[in-house]
Amino acid sequence: MTQKNNWQTLQDEVRKLYELFDRKTMECIDGYMHAGGLIHCGKGCRSCCNLTVNCTFPEAMGVAAALTEEQAGRVKAHAARLLEHIGEVSDLKSYLRMQRRIIGFCPLLLDDGACGVYGARPFSCRSLLSTKESHWCGADFGELSAAEKTAFIDSLDRSAVSFPMHYLATTRDLGQQLEARAAIGMAARFGFSLSGNLPFLIYLEREHHLSKVIPQGCRVTMNVLEQSGLFHPFLTMLDEA
Ligand code: SF4
């Protein structure tokens, strides 16, 4: 199979996984609400778009293909900020803090709070369904008092959420399972999978055409990223099959 066909069939697989996920998610929401629960997500509530969003490279390719030039420009500027500040982080905690406090919101978020690539958004975004008001999705728990944290924890429905978070567990688990299938599909075709920071992976595809390098294998891809100053373990994770 040619490189182009490999990517094409992989993209088709990912699209089918999204359809499956969206169908199952509707059932999960119906079941949760039927049992008296409430999902607070809605168009314009943007708080979770300030979190670090990771995804597989095939998912990022789908988003990259859907971008306007204006969106691509914003992704490029976002990636430049990431590269400027990534050297300041020493561990995962400081990376997540840097993302939230310095880098800021996803560059694909529209001014009205809607997602600019809604149909192509990755599993990480699809699978976060909030059982609490949206301000909790953007809360910095490091800044809450012990009493506030305890009140939050006590308010969670442990039978429904990914404890100690407030997101619905069924959709989060399903999103992770289907995301893993996208990674397996990539590894089956190219001998390794690549995942990482969503805007950064989009940038690698839009500006550096990484999908043309990947068929040469894990080692070559890693070398290209390292030699171009584009590798960082929090931004790009390569996993050899
Ligand atoms: S891709 Fe869309 S839903 Fe996901 S973080 Fe960006 S704006 Fe939010």
Short mmCIF file of C-alpha atoms and ligand atoms in Angstrom, two decimals:
data_model
loop_
_atom_site.label_atom_id
_atom_site.label_comp_id
_atom_site.label_asym_id
_atom_site.label_seq_id
_atom_site.Cartn_x
_atom_site.Cartn_y
_atom_site.Cartn_z
CA MET A 1 0.00 0.00 0.00
CA THR A 2 1.36 3.49 -0.83
CA GLN A 3 2.10 6.10 1.84
CA LYS A 4 -0.88 8.13 0.65
CA ASN A 5 -3.20 5.14 0.91
CA ASN A 6 -1.83 4.29 4.34
CA TRP A 7 -2.67 7.76 5.62
CA GLN A 8 -6.00 7.81 3.78
CA THR A 9 -7.20 4.50 5.23
CA LEU A 10 -6.00 5.56 8.68
CA GLN A 11 -7.92 8.83 8.43
CA ASP A 12 -11.01 6.89 7.35
CA GLU A 13 -10.63 4.61 10.38
CA VAL A 14 -10.34 7.59 12.72
CA ARG A 15 -13.47 9.16 11.22
CA LYS A 16 -15.39 5.93 11.83
CA LEU A 17 -14.10 5.82 15.42
CA TYR A 18 -15.38 9.38 15.92
CA GLU A 19 -18.81 8.34 14.61
CA LEU A 20 -18.84 5.36 16.96
CA PHE A 21 -17.75 7.56 19.85
CA ASP A 22 -20.42 10.19 19.15
CA ARG A 23 -23.17 7.54 18.97
CA LYS A 24 -22.08 5.90 22.22
CA THR A 25 -21.71 9.28 23.90
CA MET A 26 -25.34 10.17 23.18
CA GLU A 27 -26.37 6.90 24.85
CA CYS A 28 -24.11 7.65 27.85
CA ILE A 29 -25.54 11.16 28.25
CA ASP A 30 -29.12 9.87 27.95
CA GLY A 31 -28.44 7.20 30.58
CA TYR A 32 -26.78 9.66 32.96
CA MET A 33 -29.54 12.25 32.61
CA HIS A 34 -32.25 9.60 32.89
CA ALA A 35 -30.71 8.70 36.26
CA GLY A 36 -30.99 12.34 37.37
CA GLY A 37 -27.54 13.61 36.38
CA LEU A 38 -26.80 16.81 34.50
CA ILE A 39 -24.12 17.52 31.87
CA HIS A 40 -23.10 21.18 31.95
CA CYS A 41 -21.22 21.35 28.62
CA GLY A 42 -22.63 23.62 25.93
CA LYS A 43 -21.61 25.81 23.02
CA GLY A 44 -19.56 28.73 24.31
CA CYS A 45 -18.39 27.23 27.62
CA ARG A 46 -14.71 27.28 26.88
CA SER A 47 -13.00 26.50 30.17
CA CYS A 48 -11.67 23.05 29.21
CA CYS A 49 -10.01 24.56 26.10
CA ASN A 50 -7.41 26.09 28.43
CA LEU A 51 -6.18 22.63 29.45
CA THR A 52 -3.36 20.79 27.73
CA VAL A 53 -4.91 18.76 24.91
CA ASN A 54 -3.03 15.68 23.76
CA CYS A 55 -4.00 13.43 20.87
CA THR A 56 -2.59 11.00 18.32
CA PHE A 57 -0.89 12.21 15.16
CA PRO A 58 -3.63 10.81 12.85
CA GLU A 59 -6.20 12.88 14.78
CA ALA A 60 -4.00 15.99 14.49
CA MET A 61 -3.66 15.36 10.74
CA GLY A 62 -7.45 15.42 10.43
CA VAL A 63 -7.57 18.79 12.19
CA ALA A 64 -4.64 20.13 10.12
CA ALA A 65 -6.51 19.32 6.91
CA ALA A 66 -9.62 21.16 8.13
CA LEU A 67 -7.92 24.48 9.00
CA THR A 68 -8.35 27.82 7.28
CA GLU A 69 -5.19 29.84 6.61
CA GLU A 70 -6.15 32.17 9.45
CA GLN A 71 -6.46 29.23 11.89
CA ALA A 72 -3.15 27.80 10.64
CA GLY A 73 -1.50 31.15 11.39
CA ARG A 74 -2.83 31.05 14.94
CA VAL A 75 -1.60 27.48 15.41
CA LYS A 76 1.85 28.53 14.17
CA ALA A 77 2.01 31.43 16.64
CA HIS A 78 0.83 29.11 19.45
CA ALA A 79 3.55 26.55 18.58
CA ALA A 80 6.17 29.31 18.58
CA ARG A 81 5.10 30.30 22.11
CA LEU A 82 5.30 26.65 23.21
CA LEU A 83 8.84 26.32 21.82
CA GLU A 84 9.85 29.60 23.45
CA HIS A 85 8.72 28.50 26.93
CA ILE A 86 9.11 24.71 26.92
CA GLY A 87 12.73 24.99 28.10
CA GLU A 88 11.46 26.55 31.34
CA VAL A 89 9.57 23.43 32.47
CA SER A 90 11.22 20.81 34.65
CA ASP A 91 8.44 18.28 35.13
CA LEU A 92 4.90 17.45 34.05
CA LYS A 93 3.36 19.64 36.73
CA SER A 94 5.27 22.73 35.62
CA TYR A 95 4.46 21.95 31.97
CA LEU A 96 0.72 21.82 32.73
CA ARG A 97 0.99 25.04 34.74
CA MET A 98 2.93 26.77 31.96
CA GLN A 99 0.32 25.68 29.44
CA ARG A 100 -2.49 27.14 31.51
CA ARG A 101 -0.85 30.33 32.78
CA ILE A 102 1.49 31.37 29.95
CA ILE A 103 0.44 29.68 26.72
CA GLY A 104 -3.30 29.93 27.25
CA PHE A 105 -6.32 28.82 25.30
CA CYS A 106 -6.34 26.49 22.32
CA PRO A 107 -5.69 28.52 19.14
CA LEU A 108 -8.72 26.85 17.52
CA LEU A 109 -11.17 28.35 20.00
CA LEU A 110 -13.41 30.98 18.37
CA ASP A 111 -14.21 34.36 19.92
CA ASP A 112 -17.74 33.21 20.81
CA GLY A 113 -16.33 30.26 22.80
CA ALA A 114 -17.19 27.63 20.18
CA CYS A 115 -14.68 25.14 18.80
CA GLY A 116 -13.37 26.20 15.38
CA VAL A 117 -12.85 22.59 14.28
CA TYR A 118 -15.78 20.95 16.07
CA GLY A 119 -16.32 18.08 13.61
CA ALA A 120 -12.59 17.23 13.56
CA ARG A 121 -11.79 17.73 17.25
CA PRO A 122 -9.87 14.84 18.83
CA PHE A 123 -11.02 12.27 21.40
CA SER A 124 -9.46 14.31 24.23
CA CYS A 125 -11.94 17.10 23.53
CA ARG A 126 -14.91 14.88 22.66
CA SER A 127 -14.62 12.79 25.80
CA LEU A 128 -14.63 15.57 28.45
CA LEU A 129 -18.22 15.90 29.62
CA SER A 130 -18.57 17.95 32.75
CA THR A 131 -20.87 16.91 35.59
CA LYS A 132 -20.16 20.27 37.28
CA GLU A 133 -20.58 23.90 36.22
CA SER A 134 -18.04 24.94 33.56
CA HIS A 135 -16.00 27.21 35.86
CA TRP A 136 -14.76 24.02 37.53
CA CYS A 137 -13.18 22.93 34.23
CA GLY A 138 -10.93 26.00 34.35
CA ALA A 139 -10.30 26.00 38.10
CA ASP A 140 -6.69 26.03 39.26
CA PHE A 141 -6.85 23.59 42.17
CA GLY A 142 -3.46 24.77 43.36
CA GLU A 143 -5.11 28.05 44.27
CA LEU A 144 -8.06 26.60 46.20
CA SER A 145 -8.11 26.39 49.98
CA ALA A 146 -8.18 22.97 51.67
CA ALA A 147 -11.84 23.55 52.60
CA GLU A 148 -12.76 24.43 49.00
CA LYS A 149 -11.01 21.31 47.70
CA THR A 150 -12.80 19.13 50.24
CA ALA A 151 -16.17 20.65 49.34
CA PHE A 152 -15.48 19.99 45.66
CA ILE A 153 -14.44 16.37 46.26
CA ASP A 154 -17.47 15.76 48.47
CA SER A 155 -19.80 17.13 45.80
CA LEU A 156 -18.71 14.58 43.18
CA ASP A 157 -20.88 11.63 42.20
CA ARG A 158 -18.22 8.95 42.53
CA SER A 159 -20.36 6.37 40.75
CA ALA A 160 -20.35 8.48 37.57
CA VAL A 161 -17.15 10.52 37.36
CA SER A 162 -13.48 9.84 36.70
CA PHE A 163 -12.72 10.51 40.35
CA PRO A 164 -11.16 12.83 41.54
CA MET A 165 -12.14 14.74 38.40
CA HIS A 166 -15.68 15.83 37.61
CA TYR A 167 -15.80 14.47 34.05
CA LEU A 168 -18.12 11.60 33.12
CA ALA A 169 -16.12 8.37 33.44
CA THR A 170 -17.85 6.37 30.70
CA THR A 171 -17.05 8.83 27.91
CA ARG A 172 -13.52 9.47 29.18
CA ASP A 173 -12.78 5.75 29.24
CA LEU A 174 -14.32 5.23 25.81
CA GLY A 175 -12.35 8.17 24.39
CA GLN A 176 -9.11 6.70 25.73
CA GLN A 177 -9.92 3.27 24.29
CA LEU A 178 -10.71 4.62 20.83
CA GLU A 179 -7.73 6.98 20.89
CA ALA A 180 -5.56 3.91 21.60
CA ARG A 181 -7.06 2.26 18.52
CA ALA A 182 -6.01 5.23 16.40
CA ALA A 183 -2.46 4.86 17.79
CA ILE A 184 -2.50 1.11 17.08
CA GLY A 185 -3.63 1.81 13.52
CA MET A 186 -0.67 4.15 13.05
CA ALA A 187 1.79 1.66 14.57
CA ALA A 188 0.46 -1.13 12.33
CA ARG A 189 1.22 0.95 9.24
CA PHE A 190 4.43 2.77 10.17
CA GLY A 191 6.02 0.68 12.95
CA PHE A 192 5.50 3.34 15.63
CA SER A 193 2.88 5.75 16.90
CA LEU A 194 3.19 9.43 17.59
CA SER A 195 1.06 11.44 19.97
CA GLY A 196 1.46 14.74 21.77
CA ASN A 197 0.25 18.30 22.17
CA LEU A 198 -2.62 18.93 19.71
CA PRO A 199 -1.64 22.41 18.40
CA PHE A 200 2.01 21.37 18.23
CA LEU A 201 1.25 18.21 16.19
CA ILE A 202 -0.94 20.26 13.85
CA TYR A 203 1.95 22.71 13.44
CA LEU A 204 4.34 19.83 12.65
CA GLU A 205 2.04 18.67 9.89
CA ARG A 206 1.12 22.09 8.47
CA GLU A 207 4.58 23.66 8.56
CA HIS A 208 6.94 20.66 8.47
CA HIS A 209 4.88 18.04 6.56
CA LEU A 210 5.68 15.39 9.14
CA SER A 211 3.37 12.83 7.53
CA LYS A 212 5.91 12.59 4.68
CA VAL A 213 8.75 11.84 7.14
CA ILE A 214 6.92 9.31 9.33
CA PRO A 215 6.89 6.47 6.73
CA GLN A 216 10.72 6.46 6.98
CA GLY A 217 10.40 5.10 10.52
CA CYS A 218 10.67 6.04 14.15
CA ARG A 219 14.42 6.71 14.24
CA VAL A 220 14.40 8.99 11.18
CA THR A 221 11.37 10.87 12.48
CA MET A 222 13.03 11.36 15.87
CA ASN A 223 16.25 12.58 14.21
CA VAL A 224 14.38 15.06 12.03
CA LEU A 225 12.53 16.45 15.05
CA GLU A 226 15.67 16.66 17.17
CA GLN A 227 17.80 18.25 14.46
CA SER A 228 15.08 20.85 13.79
CA GLY A 229 14.77 21.70 17.51
CA LEU A 230 11.21 20.36 17.46
CA PHE A 231 11.48 17.48 19.91
CA HIS A 232 10.41 17.74 23.52
CA PRO A 233 9.06 14.76 25.52
CA PHE A 234 5.98 16.70 26.66
CA LEU A 235 5.13 17.87 23.13
CA THR A 236 5.90 14.80 21.03
CA MET A 237 5.78 11.19 22.25
CA LEU A 238 7.05 8.47 19.90
CA ASP A 239 6.22 4.87 20.76
CA GLU A 240 7.92 2.12 18.76
CA ALA A 241 5.70 -0.93 18.08
S1 SF4 B 1 -9.89 21.59 19.47
FE1 SF4 B 1 -11.81 22.69 19.92
S2 SF4 B 1 -12.70 21.66 21.73
FE2 SF4 B 1 -10.53 21.04 21.58
S3 SF4 B 1 -9.40 22.48 22.91
FE3 SF4 B 1 -9.37 23.32 20.80
S4 SF4 B 1 -11.15 24.71 20.67
FE4 SF4 B 1 -11.43 23.39 22.51
#
